[in-house]
mmCIF file of N, CA and C in Angstrom:
data_model
loop_
_atom_site.group_PDB
_atom_site.id
_atom_site.type_symbol
_atom_site.label_atom_id
_atom_site.label_comp_id
_atom_site.label_asym_id
_atom_site.label_seq_id
_atom_site.Cartn_x
_atom_site.Cartn_y
_atom_site.Cartn_z
ATOM 1 N N MET A 1 -4.178 -14.154 41.229
ATOM 2 C CA MET A 1 -3.041 -14.459 40.343
ATOM 3 C C MET A 1 -3.267 -14.582 38.790
ATOM 4 N N LEU A 2 -4.585 -15.953 38.472
ATOM 5 C CA LEU A 2 -5.103 -16.296 37.569
ATOM 6 C C LEU A 2 -5.453 -14.834 36.781
ATOM 7 N N CYS A 3 -6.019 -13.993 37.365
ATOM 8 C CA CYS A 3 -6.607 -12.747 36.620
ATOM 9 C C CYS A 3 -5.689 -11.870 35.849
ATOM 10 N N GLY A 4 -4.694 -11.834 36.846
ATOM 11 C CA GLY A 4 -3.270 -11.168 36.181
ATOM 12 C C GLY A 4 -2.624 -11.829 35.317
ATOM 13 N N LEU A 5 -2.630 -13.129 35.384
ATOM 14 C CA LEU A 5 -2.237 -14.195 34.128
ATOM 15 C C LEU A 5 -3.109 -13.697 32.705
ATOM 16 N N MET A 6 -3.882 -13.652 33.039
ATOM 17 C CA MET A 6 -4.999 -13.597 31.971
ATOM 18 C C MET A 6 -5.087 -12.180 31.136
ATOM 19 N N VAL A 7 -5.063 -11.198 31.863
ATOM 20 C CA VAL A 7 -4.320 -10.174 31.599
ATOM 21 C C VAL A 7 -3.139 -9.866 30.694
ATOM 22 N N ALA A 8 -2.306 -10.374 31.261
ATOM 23 C CA ALA A 8 -0.637 -10.673 30.800
ATOM 24 C C ALA A 8 -1.150 -11.056 29.266
ATOM 25 N N LEU A 9 -1.544 -12.299 29.074
ATOM 26 C CA LEU A 9 -1.566 -12.858 28.404
ATOM 27 C C LEU A 9 -2.561 -12.190 26.573
ATOM 28 N N VAL A 10 -3.788 -11.412 27.531
ATOM 29 C CA VAL A 10 -4.592 -10.824 26.702
ATOM 30 C C VAL A 10 -4.272 -9.244 26.034
ATOM 31 N N ALA A 11 -3.138 -8.715 27.003
ATOM 32 C CA ALA A 11 -3.052 -7.352 26.898
ATOM 33 C C ALA A 11 -2.376 -7.121 25.587
ATOM 34 N N PRO A 12 -1.676 -7.826 25.045
ATOM 35 C CA PRO A 12 -0.207 -7.726 23.811
ATOM 36 C C PRO A 12 -1.575 -7.474 22.596
ATOM 37 N N GLY A 13 -2.375 -8.601 22.625
ATOM 38 C CA GLY A 13 -3.430 -8.511 21.423
ATOM 39 C C GLY A 13 -4.265 -7.001 21.473
ATOM 40 N N ALA A 14 -4.230 -7.085 22.693
ATOM 41 C CA ALA A 14 -5.193 -5.508 22.631
ATOM 42 C C ALA A 14 -4.402 -4.560 22.208
ATOM 43 N N LEU A 15 -3.271 -4.323 22.632
ATOM 44 C CA LEU A 15 -2.587 -3.370 22.300
ATOM 45 C C LEU A 15 -2.449 -3.341 20.570
ATOM 46 N N VAL A 16 -2.007 -4.542 20.209
ATOM 47 C CA VAL A 16 -1.589 -4.353 18.586
ATOM 48 C C VAL A 16 -3.587 -4.087 18.218
ATOM 49 N N ALA A 17 -4.414 -4.715 18.606
ATOM 50 C CA ALA A 17 -5.436 -4.158 17.880
ATOM 51 C C ALA A 17 -6.105 -2.695 18.136
ATOM 52 N N ALA A 18 -5.589 -2.021 19.111
ATOM 53 C CA ALA A 18 -5.720 -0.683 19.270
ATOM 54 C C ALA A 18 -4.971 0.251 18.264
ATOM 55 N N CYS A 19 -3.630 -0.453 17.663
ATOM 56 C CA CYS A 19 -3.494 0.337 16.793
ATOM 57 C C CYS A 19 -3.519 -0.169 15.132
ATOM 58 N N SER A 20 -4.490 -0.899 14.948
ATOM 59 C CA SER A 20 -4.584 -1.649 13.585
ATOM 60 C C SER A 20 -6.061 -0.997 13.279
ATOM 61 N N ASP A 21 -6.138 -0.783 11.644
ATOM 62 C CA ASP A 21 -6.951 -0.335 11.176
ATOM 63 C C ASP A 21 -7.946 -1.711 10.835
ATOM 64 N N SER A 22 -9.402 -1.642 11.343
ATOM 65 C CA SER A 22 -10.447 -2.479 11.265
ATOM 66 C C SER A 22 -11.116 -2.402 10.010
ATOM 67 N N SER A 23 -10.874 -0.855 9.649
ATOM 68 C CA SER A 23 -11.941 -0.244 8.598
ATOM 69 C C SER A 23 -11.617 -1.296 7.459
ATOM 70 N N PRO A 24 -12.508 -1.392 6.386
ATOM 71 C CA PRO A 24 -12.038 -2.166 4.925
ATOM 72 C C PRO A 24 -11.212 -1.332 4.072
ATOM 73 N N SER A 25 -10.179 -1.705 3.352
ATOM 74 C CA SER A 25 -9.315 -0.956 2.584
ATOM 75 C C SER A 25 -10.102 0.061 1.364
ATOM 76 N N GLY A 26 -9.567 1.069 1.066
ATOM 77 C CA GLY A 26 -10.144 1.593 0.149
ATOM 78 C C GLY A 26 -10.232 0.922 -0.987
ATOM 79 N N SER A 27 -10.919 1.433 -2.002
ATOM 80 C CA SER A 27 -11.135 0.614 -3.458
ATOM 81 C C SER A 27 -10.507 1.261 -4.618
ATOM 82 N N THR A 28 -10.058 2.506 -3.830
ATOM 83 C CA THR A 28 -9.947 3.317 -5.268
ATOM 84 C C THR A 28 -8.145 3.632 -4.368
ATOM 85 N N GLY A 29 -7.574 4.423 -5.598
ATOM 86 C CA GLY A 29 -6.107 4.775 -5.433
ATOM 87 C C GLY A 29 -5.290 3.733 -5.485
ATOM 88 N N THR A 30 -4.171 4.062 -5.673
ATOM 89 C CA THR A 30 -3.193 2.848 -6.366
ATOM 90 C C THR A 30 -1.981 3.516 -5.326
ATOM 91 N N THR A 31 -0.900 2.990 -5.011
ATOM 92 C CA THR A 31 0.287 3.461 -4.757
ATOM 93 C C THR A 31 1.186 2.355 -4.940
ATOM 94 N N THR A 32 2.471 2.350 -5.886
ATOM 95 C CA THR A 32 3.458 1.555 -6.330
ATOM 96 C C THR A 32 4.717 1.755 -5.936
ATOM 97 N N THR A 33 5.112 0.827 -5.388
ATOM 98 C CA THR A 33 6.634 0.972 -5.127
ATOM 99 C C THR A 33 7.634 0.617 -6.389
ATOM 100 N N GLY A 34 8.386 1.078 -7.037
ATOM 101 C CA GLY A 34 9.053 0.875 -8.445
ATOM 102 C C GLY A 34 8.220 1.356 -9.492
ATOM 103 N N THR A 35 8.714 2.252 -9.998
ATOM 104 C CA THR A 35 8.332 2.595 -11.123
ATOM 105 C C THR A 35 8.635 1.869 -12.787
ATOM 106 N N THR A 36 7.327 1.714 -13.519
ATOM 107 C CA THR A 36 7.252 1.057 -14.309
ATOM 108 C C THR A 36 6.487 1.634 -15.783
ATOM 109 N N THR A 37 7.396 1.055 -17.029
ATOM 110 C CA THR A 37 6.646 1.903 -17.710
ATOM 111 C C THR A 37 5.953 1.046 -18.851
ATOM 112 N N ALA A 38 5.095 0.804 -19.558
ATOM 113 C CA ALA A 38 4.545 -0.207 -20.469
ATOM 114 C C ALA A 38 5.671 -0.645 -21.512
ATOM 115 N N ALA A 39 6.273 0.515 -22.237
ATOM 116 C CA ALA A 39 7.375 0.452 -23.274
ATOM 117 C C ALA A 39 8.564 -0.834 -22.734
ATOM 118 N N GLY A 40 8.445 -1.417 -22.943
ATOM 119 C CA GLY A 40 9.783 -2.342 -23.081
ATOM 120 C C GLY A 40 9.734 -3.503 -21.809
ATOM 121 N N THR A 41 8.552 -3.573 -21.276
ATOM 122 C CA THR A 41 8.382 -4.347 -20.008
ATOM 123 C C THR A 41 8.101 -5.737 -20.641
ATOM 124 N N SER A 42 8.610 -6.541 -19.889
ATOM 125 C CA SER A 42 8.430 -7.965 -19.741
ATOM 126 C C SER A 42 8.405 -8.838 -18.873
ATOM 127 N N GLY A 43 8.268 -10.026 -18.619
ATOM 128 C CA GLY A 43 8.288 -10.656 -16.928
ATOM 129 C C GLY A 43 8.344 -12.116 -17.374
ATOM 130 N N ALA A 44 8.759 -12.598 -16.234
ATOM 131 C CA ALA A 44 8.366 -14.188 -16.425
ATOM 132 C C ALA A 44 7.072 -14.895 -16.765
ATOM 133 N N ALA A 45 7.354 -16.016 -17.317
ATOM 134 C CA ALA A 45 5.561 -16.445 -17.151
ATOM 135 C C ALA A 45 5.018 -17.054 -16.196
ATOM 136 N N GLY A 46 3.846 -17.012 -15.907
ATOM 137 C CA GLY A 46 3.513 -17.394 -14.632
ATOM 138 C C GLY A 46 3.354 -16.503 -13.855
ATOM 139 N N SER A 47 3.746 -15.014 -13.919
ATOM 140 C CA SER A 47 3.679 -14.191 -12.813
ATOM 141 C C SER A 47 2.192 -13.907 -12.157
ATOM 142 N N THR A 48 2.282 -13.790 -10.831
ATOM 143 C CA THR A 48 1.060 -13.582 -10.450
ATOM 144 C C THR A 48 0.659 -11.991 -10.781
ATOM 145 N N ALA A 49 -0.613 -11.772 -11.457
ATOM 146 C CA ALA A 49 -1.144 -10.224 -11.358
ATOM 147 C C ALA A 49 -1.526 -9.538 -10.038
ATOM 148 N N LEU A 50 -1.229 -8.384 -9.999
ATOM 149 C CA LEU A 50 -1.935 -7.611 -8.659
ATOM 150 C C LEU A 50 -2.806 -7.148 -8.970
ATOM 151 N N ALA A 51 -2.875 -6.801 -10.377
ATOM 152 C CA ALA A 51 -4.034 -6.078 -10.680
ATOM 153 C C ALA A 51 -4.061 -5.889 -12.053
ATOM 154 N N THR A 52 -5.244 -5.374 -12.646
ATOM 155 C CA THR A 52 -4.794 -5.255 -14.183
ATOM 156 C C THR A 52 -4.568 -3.464 -14.348
ATOM 157 N N LEU A 53 -4.806 -3.448 -15.322
ATOM 158 C CA LEU A 53 -4.071 -1.498 -15.916
ATOM 159 C C LEU A 53 -5.568 -1.092 -15.800
ATOM 160 N N ALA A 54 -6.963 -1.699 -16.090
ATOM 161 C CA ALA A 54 -8.149 -1.415 -16.072
ATOM 162 C C ALA A 54 -8.314 -0.973 -14.275
ATOM 163 N N ASP A 55 -8.219 -1.513 -13.357
ATOM 164 C CA ASP A 55 -8.500 -1.607 -11.979
ATOM 165 C C ASP A 55 -7.551 -0.392 -11.463
ATOM 166 N N VAL A 56 -6.840 -0.182 -11.820
ATOM 167 C CA VAL A 56 -6.079 1.374 -11.269
ATOM 168 C C VAL A 56 -6.052 2.784 -12.740
ATOM 169 N N PRO A 57 -6.903 3.012 -12.895
ATOM 170 C CA PRO A 57 -6.953 4.411 -14.211
ATOM 171 C C PRO A 57 -5.736 5.106 -13.807
ATOM 172 N N GLN A 58 -5.417 6.042 -14.851
ATOM 173 C CA GLN A 58 -4.436 7.033 -14.468
ATOM 174 C C GLN A 58 -5.068 7.983 -13.349
ATOM 175 N N GLY A 59 -3.830 8.415 -13.022
ATOM 176 C CA GLY A 59 -4.109 9.351 -11.679
ATOM 177 C C GLY A 59 -5.070 8.917 -10.223
ATOM 178 N N SER A 60 -4.841 7.393 -10.257
ATOM 179 C CA SER A 60 -5.891 6.832 -9.123
ATOM 180 C C SER A 60 -5.016 5.805 -8.402
ATOM 181 N N GLY A 61 -5.291 5.091 -7.591
ATOM 182 C CA GLY A 61 -4.559 4.475 -7.054
ATOM 183 C C GLY A 61 -5.761 2.984 -6.335
ATOM 184 N N LYS A 62 -4.963 2.101 -5.794
ATOM 185 C CA LYS A 62 -5.660 0.717 -5.475
ATOM 186 C C LYS A 62 -4.902 -0.091 -4.065
ATOM 187 N N ILE A 63 -5.711 0.089 -3.125
ATOM 188 C CA ILE A 63 -5.110 -1.051 -1.988
ATOM 189 C C ILE A 63 -4.973 -2.694 -2.899
ATOM 190 N N VAL A 64 -3.980 -3.181 -2.813
ATOM 191 C CA VAL A 64 -4.145 -4.651 -3.007
ATOM 192 C C VAL A 64 -3.493 -5.606 -1.835
ATOM 193 N N THR A 65 -4.029 -6.899 -1.278
ATOM 194 C CA THR A 65 -3.994 -7.190 -0.297
ATOM 195 C C THR A 65 -3.766 -8.819 -0.736
ATOM 196 N N GLY A 66 -2.528 -9.874 0.342
ATOM 197 C CA GLY A 66 -2.701 -10.970 -0.231
ATOM 198 C C GLY A 66 -1.689 -11.122 -1.023
ATOM 199 N N THR A 67 -0.891 -10.198 -1.248
ATOM 200 C CA THR A 67 0.514 -10.704 -1.972
ATOM 201 C C THR A 67 1.408 -11.125 -1.167
ATOM 202 N N PRO A 68 2.735 -11.882 -1.974
ATOM 203 C CA PRO A 68 3.745 -12.421 -1.359
ATOM 204 C C PRO A 68 4.270 -11.115 -0.933
ATOM 205 N N LYS A 69 4.168 -9.519 -1.224
ATOM 206 C CA LYS A 69 4.855 -8.689 -0.517
ATOM 207 C C LYS A 69 3.763 -7.784 0.758
ATOM 208 N N GLY A 70 2.887 -8.577 0.768
ATOM 209 C CA GLY A 70 1.784 -7.957 1.748
ATOM 210 C C GLY A 70 1.121 -7.015 0.883
ATOM 211 N N ALA A 71 0.338 -6.287 2.019
ATOM 212 C CA ALA A 71 -0.479 -5.204 1.485
ATOM 213 C C ALA A 71 0.140 -4.040 0.820
ATOM 214 N N LEU A 72 -0.114 -3.704 -0.666
ATOM 215 C CA LEU A 72 0.405 -2.563 -1.225
ATOM 216 C C LEU A 72 -0.462 -1.816 -1.626
ATOM 217 N N VAL A 73 -0.019 -0.314 -2.167
ATOM 218 C CA VAL A 73 -0.929 0.190 -2.732
ATOM 219 C C VAL A 73 -0.451 0.422 -3.899
ATOM 220 N N LEU A 74 -1.179 0.577 -4.832
ATOM 221 C CA LEU A 74 -0.437 0.781 -6.582
ATOM 222 C C LEU A 74 -0.967 1.960 -6.995
ATOM 223 N N VAL A 75 -0.405 2.954 -7.626
ATOM 224 C CA VAL A 75 -0.603 4.064 -8.471
ATOM 225 C C VAL A 75 -0.098 3.886 -9.663
ATOM 226 N N ARG A 76 -0.472 4.961 -10.495
ATOM 227 C CA ARG A 76 -0.562 5.107 -11.948
ATOM 228 C C ARG A 76 -0.695 6.407 -12.086
ATOM 229 N N PRO A 77 0.686 7.164 -11.749
ATOM 230 C CA PRO A 77 0.542 8.890 -12.220
ATOM 231 C C PRO A 77 0.371 8.937 -13.429
ATOM 232 N N THR A 78 0.744 8.205 -14.552
ATOM 233 C CA THR A 78 0.849 8.375 -15.819
ATOM 234 C C THR A 78 0.124 7.114 -16.619
ATOM 235 N N ALA A 79 -0.472 7.069 -17.552
ATOM 236 C CA ALA A 79 -0.841 6.344 -18.651
ATOM 237 C C ALA A 79 0.134 4.938 -18.484
ATOM 238 N N ASP A 80 1.320 5.344 -18.745
ATOM 239 C CA ASP A 80 2.069 4.034 -19.151
ATOM 240 C C ASP A 80 3.182 3.957 -17.732
ATOM 241 N N THR A 81 2.846 4.388 -16.724
ATOM 242 C CA THR A 81 3.708 4.215 -15.019
ATOM 243 C C THR A 81 2.508 3.850 -14.515
ATOM 244 N N VAL A 82 3.320 2.839 -13.417
ATOM 245 C CA VAL A 82 2.762 2.276 -12.394
ATOM 246 C C VAL A 82 3.500 2.303 -11.635
ATOM 247 N N ARG A 83 3.689 2.533 -10.083
ATOM 248 C CA ARG A 83 4.104 2.176 -8.947
ATOM 249 C C ARG A 83 3.598 1.631 -7.670
ATOM 250 N N ALA A 84 4.521 0.879 -6.906
ATOM 251 C CA ALA A 84 3.832 0.302 -5.848
ATOM 252 C C ALA A 84 4.667 0.472 -4.586
ATOM 253 N N PHE A 85 3.758 0.541 -3.551
ATOM 254 C CA PHE A 85 4.708 0.930 -2.071
ATOM 255 C C PHE A 85 4.086 -0.113 -1.383
ATOM 256 N N ASP A 86 4.564 -0.518 -0.119
ATOM 257 C CA ASP A 86 3.913 -1.173 1.127
ATOM 258 C C ASP A 86 3.060 -0.314 1.776
ATOM 259 N N ALA A 87 1.886 -0.738 1.838
ATOM 260 C CA ALA A 87 0.572 -0.023 2.437
ATOM 261 C C ALA A 87 0.774 -0.060 4.289
ATOM 262 N N ALA A 88 1.735 -0.198 4.655
ATOM 263 C CA ALA A 88 2.129 -0.328 5.996
ATOM 264 C C ALA A 88 2.380 1.075 6.069
ATOM 265 N N CYS A 89 1.780 2.039 6.900
ATOM 266 C CA CYS A 89 2.597 2.896 7.576
ATOM 267 C C CYS A 89 3.737 2.996 8.221
ATOM 268 N N PRO A 90 4.604 3.934 7.656
ATOM 269 C CA PRO A 90 6.016 3.566 8.898
ATOM 270 C C PRO A 90 5.895 4.042 9.769
ATOM 271 N N HIS A 91 4.770 4.583 10.275
ATOM 272 C CA HIS A 91 4.539 5.080 11.939
ATOM 273 C C HIS A 91 4.275 4.135 12.965
ATOM 274 N N GLN A 92 3.448 3.405 12.584
ATOM 275 C CA GLN A 92 2.779 1.894 13.372
ATOM 276 C C GLN A 92 2.314 1.344 12.978
ATOM 277 N N GLY A 93 2.641 0.836 11.404
ATOM 278 C CA GLY A 93 2.450 -0.056 10.806
ATOM 279 C C GLY A 93 1.241 -0.226 10.064
ATOM 280 N N THR A 94 0.031 0.621 10.552
ATOM 281 C CA THR A 94 -1.554 0.873 10.200
ATOM 282 C C THR A 94 -1.138 0.667 8.539
ATOM 283 N N THR A 95 -2.460 0.280 7.994
ATOM 284 C CA THR A 95 -2.634 0.041 6.564
ATOM 285 C C THR A 95 -3.090 1.417 6.056
ATOM 286 N N VAL A 96 -2.706 1.723 5.118
ATOM 287 C CA VAL A 96 -2.792 3.441 4.713
ATOM 288 C C VAL A 96 -4.063 3.005 3.982
ATOM 289 N N ARG A 97 -4.784 4.217 3.456
ATOM 290 C CA ARG A 97 -5.741 3.941 2.478
ATOM 291 C C ARG A 97 -5.185 4.369 1.378
ATOM 292 N N ALA A 98 -6.109 4.188 -0.140
ATOM 293 C CA ALA A 98 -5.886 4.619 -1.241
ATOM 294 C C ALA A 98 -5.741 5.604 -1.640
ATOM 295 N N PRO A 99 -5.135 6.593 -2.382
ATOM 296 C CA PRO A 99 -4.792 8.288 -2.339
ATOM 297 C C PRO A 99 -6.319 8.738 -2.844
ATOM 298 N N VAL A 100 -6.634 9.959 -2.353
ATOM 299 C CA VAL A 100 -7.412 10.958 -2.458
ATOM 300 C C VAL A 100 -6.890 12.079 -3.139
ATOM 301 N N ASN A 101 -7.575 12.525 -4.401
ATOM 302 C CA ASN A 101 -6.744 14.039 -4.293
ATOM 303 C C ASN A 101 -5.057 14.152 -4.432
ATOM 304 N N GLY A 102 -4.876 12.915 -4.826
ATOM 305 C CA GLY A 102 -3.107 12.873 -4.469
ATOM 306 C C GLY A 102 -2.620 12.593 -3.731
ATOM 307 N N THR A 103 -3.253 11.952 -1.971
ATOM 308 C CA THR A 103 -2.472 12.181 -1.113
ATOM 309 C C THR A 103 -2.925 10.891 -0.675
ATOM 310 N N ILE A 104 -1.915 9.888 -0.194
ATOM 311 C CA ILE A 104 -2.143 8.774 0.531
ATOM 312 C C ILE A 104 -2.218 9.202 2.068
ATOM 313 N N THR A 105 -3.462 8.779 2.885
ATOM 314 C CA THR A 105 -3.648 9.141 4.315
ATOM 315 C C THR A 105 -3.441 7.744 5.252
ATOM 316 N N CYS A 106 -2.672 7.838 6.267
ATOM 317 C CA CYS A 106 -2.989 6.966 7.194
ATOM 318 C C CYS A 106 -4.167 7.188 8.124
ATOM 319 N N PRO A 107 -5.239 6.279 8.224
ATOM 320 C CA PRO A 107 -6.396 6.399 8.846
ATOM 321 C C PRO A 107 -6.508 6.557 10.562
ATOM 322 N N ASN A 108 -5.070 5.970 11.117
ATOM 323 C CA ASN A 108 -4.948 6.162 12.662
ATOM 324 C C ASN A 108 -4.773 7.524 12.975
ATOM 325 N N HIS A 109 -3.410 8.048 12.359
ATOM 326 C CA HIS A 109 -2.759 9.086 13.152
ATOM 327 C C HIS A 109 -2.437 10.385 11.970
ATOM 328 N N GLY A 110 -3.196 9.723 10.883
ATOM 329 C CA GLY A 110 -3.176 11.047 9.698
ATOM 330 C C GLY A 110 -2.189 11.683 9.278
ATOM 331 N N SER A 111 -0.938 10.573 9.266
ATOM 332 C CA SER A 111 0.409 10.783 8.578
ATOM 333 C C SER A 111 -0.306 11.005 6.953
ATOM 334 N N THR A 112 0.340 11.681 5.920
ATOM 335 C CA THR A 112 0.103 11.906 4.854
ATOM 336 C C THR A 112 1.203 11.744 3.834
ATOM 337 N N PHE A 113 1.010 10.879 2.864
ATOM 338 C CA PHE A 113 1.899 10.760 1.507
ATOM 339 C C PHE A 113 1.600 10.971 0.194
ATOM 340 N N ASP A 114 2.870 11.623 -0.914
ATOM 341 C CA ASP A 114 2.572 11.741 -1.895
ATOM 342 C C ASP A 114 1.712 10.455 -2.629
ATOM 343 N N GLY A 115 0.778 10.683 -3.377
ATOM 344 C CA GLY A 115 -0.084 9.801 -4.052
ATOM 345 C C GLY A 115 0.731 9.546 -5.575
ATOM 346 N N ALA A 116 1.783 9.896 -5.759
ATOM 347 C CA ALA A 116 2.587 9.677 -6.923
ATOM 348 C C ALA A 116 3.955 8.834 -6.595
ATOM 349 N N THR A 117 4.675 9.301 -5.393
ATOM 350 C CA THR A 117 5.767 9.098 -4.971
ATOM 351 C C THR A 117 6.057 8.102 -3.937
ATOM 352 N N GLY A 118 4.775 8.498 -2.775
ATOM 353 C CA GLY A 118 4.882 7.673 -1.422
ATOM 354 C C GLY A 118 5.729 8.841 -0.548
ATOM 355 N N ALA A 119 6.210 9.661 -1.151
ATOM 356 C CA ALA A 119 7.184 10.691 -0.135
ATOM 357 C C ALA A 119 6.169 11.097 1.158
ATOM 358 N N LEU A 120 6.948 11.205 2.229
ATOM 359 C CA LEU A 120 6.066 11.939 3.207
ATOM 360 C C LEU A 120 6.053 13.167 2.727
ATOM 361 N N LYS A 121 4.645 13.591 3.290
ATOM 362 C CA LYS A 121 4.117 14.733 3.513
ATOM 363 C C LYS A 121 3.356 15.578 4.834
ATOM 364 N N GLY A 122 3.280 15.050 5.323
ATOM 365 C CA GLY A 122 2.664 15.389 6.998
ATOM 366 C C GLY A 122 2.981 14.081 7.935
ATOM 367 N N GLY A 123 3.377 14.049 8.917
ATOM 368 C CA GLY A 123 3.635 13.158 10.151
ATOM 369 C C GLY A 123 2.562 13.077 11.132
ATOM 370 N N PRO A 124 2.423 12.235 11.830
ATOM 371 C CA PRO A 124 3.666 11.841 13.314
ATOM 372 C C PRO A 124 4.690 10.859 12.271
ATOM 373 N N ALA A 125 4.427 10.185 10.756
ATOM 374 C CA ALA A 125 5.602 9.067 10.306
ATOM 375 C C ALA A 125 6.562 10.029 9.940
ATOM 376 N N THR A 126 7.992 9.702 10.326
ATOM 377 C CA THR A 126 9.098 10.548 9.930
ATOM 378 C C THR A 126 9.768 10.135 8.548
ATOM 379 N N THR A 127 9.278 9.302 7.651
ATOM 380 C CA THR A 127 10.033 8.576 6.265
ATOM 381 C C THR A 127 8.546 8.365 5.292
ATOM 382 N N GLY A 128 8.816 8.269 4.191
ATOM 383 C CA GLY A 128 7.839 8.239 3.230
ATOM 384 C C GLY A 128 7.599 6.434 3.042
ATOM 385 N N LEU A 129 6.901 6.004 2.068
ATOM 386 C CA LEU A 129 6.498 4.748 2.059
ATOM 387 C C LEU A 129 7.613 3.812 1.618
ATOM 388 N N LYS A 130 7.411 2.784 1.467
ATOM 389 C CA LYS A 130 9.006 1.952 1.216
ATOM 390 C C LYS A 130 8.320 1.517 -0.548
ATOM 391 N N GLU A 131 9.189 1.575 -1.222
ATOM 392 C CA GLU A 131 8.715 1.456 -2.758
ATOM 393 C C GLU A 131 8.759 -0.129 -2.983
ATOM 394 N N VAL A 132 8.319 -0.538 -3.701
ATOM 395 C CA VAL A 132 8.728 -2.388 -3.909
ATOM 396 C C VAL A 132 8.258 -2.278 -5.553
ATOM 397 N N PRO A 133 9.041 -3.271 -6.345
ATOM 398 C CA PRO A 133 9.197 -2.746 -7.567
ATOM 399 C C PRO A 133 8.202 -3.939 -8.259
ATOM 400 N N VAL A 134 7.273 -3.079 -9.164
ATOM 401 C CA VAL A 134 6.643 -3.390 -9.901
ATOM 402 C C VAL A 134 6.838 -3.281 -11.786
ATOM 403 N N LYS A 135 6.124 -4.434 -12.278
ATOM 404 C CA LYS A 135 6.026 -3.836 -13.597
ATOM 405 C C LYS A 135 5.089 -4.208 -14.518
ATOM 406 N N ILE A 136 4.732 -3.665 -15.979
ATOM 407 C CA ILE A 136 3.651 -4.120 -16.589
ATOM 408 C C ILE A 136 4.039 -5.287 -17.334
ATOM 409 N N GLU A 137 2.931 -5.820 -17.349
ATOM 410 C CA GLU A 137 2.957 -7.194 -18.653
ATOM 411 C C GLU A 137 1.383 -7.496 -18.745
ATOM 412 N N GLY A 138 1.548 -6.709 -20.403
ATOM 413 C CA GLY A 138 0.559 -6.561 -21.343
ATOM 414 C C GLY A 138 -0.213 -5.559 -20.704
ATOM 415 N N ASP A 139 -1.564 -6.354 -19.687
ATOM 416 C CA ASP A 139 -2.249 -5.276 -19.082
ATOM 417 C C ASP A 139 -2.695 -5.809 -17.832
ATOM 418 N N LYS A 140 -1.334 -6.256 -17.347
ATOM 419 C CA LYS A 140 -1.667 -6.561 -15.832
ATOM 420 C C LYS A 140 -0.024 -5.936 -15.163
ATOM 421 N N ILE A 141 -0.251 -5.851 -13.797
ATOM 422 C CA ILE A 141 0.889 -5.240 -12.910
ATOM 423 C C ILE A 141 1.110 -6.386 -12.280
ATOM 424 N N VAL A 142 2.548 -6.516 -12.178
ATOM 425 C CA VAL A 142 3.010 -7.891 -11.466
ATOM 426 C C VAL A 142 4.160 -7.101 -11.003
ATOM 427 N N LEU A 143 4.711 -8.310 -9.935
ATOM 428 C CA LEU A 143 6.125 -7.777 -8.984
ATOM 429 C C LEU A 143 7.011 -7.833 -9.874
ATOM 430 N N ALA A 144 8.104 -6.851 -9.893
ATOM 431 C CA ALA A 144 9.376 -7.181 -10.883
ATOM 432 C C ALA A 144 9.671 -7.857 -10.262
#
């Protein structure tokens, strides 16, 4: 009886661990939800930077963690445009990797997403990445 109780208490954590990504996040590639251009942007004083523009070179992306919105993938499709997306794969919540060659990939089951738009390219996920609004303040990328 005690052994069965221990399995019942431990098993839910094991299920979560089995579907989680224990590998470190990529250091390149950025995905953003919400498009922002450098021209005409301003933000409230005291906004916390997610990254600097130098951290996300044009055509690349970066995974950022510890934000008020959770893990995000920031992308910079053009010199003056930054987008952010929720880094949780819509299939089972695994943190996706930063874009490589224009594609964001889930390491667990291989779902792929467009590195500039977050749109679904291939499953098993059935939807694209959820966009998170961001903006550019000076040389910093902040939540909008």
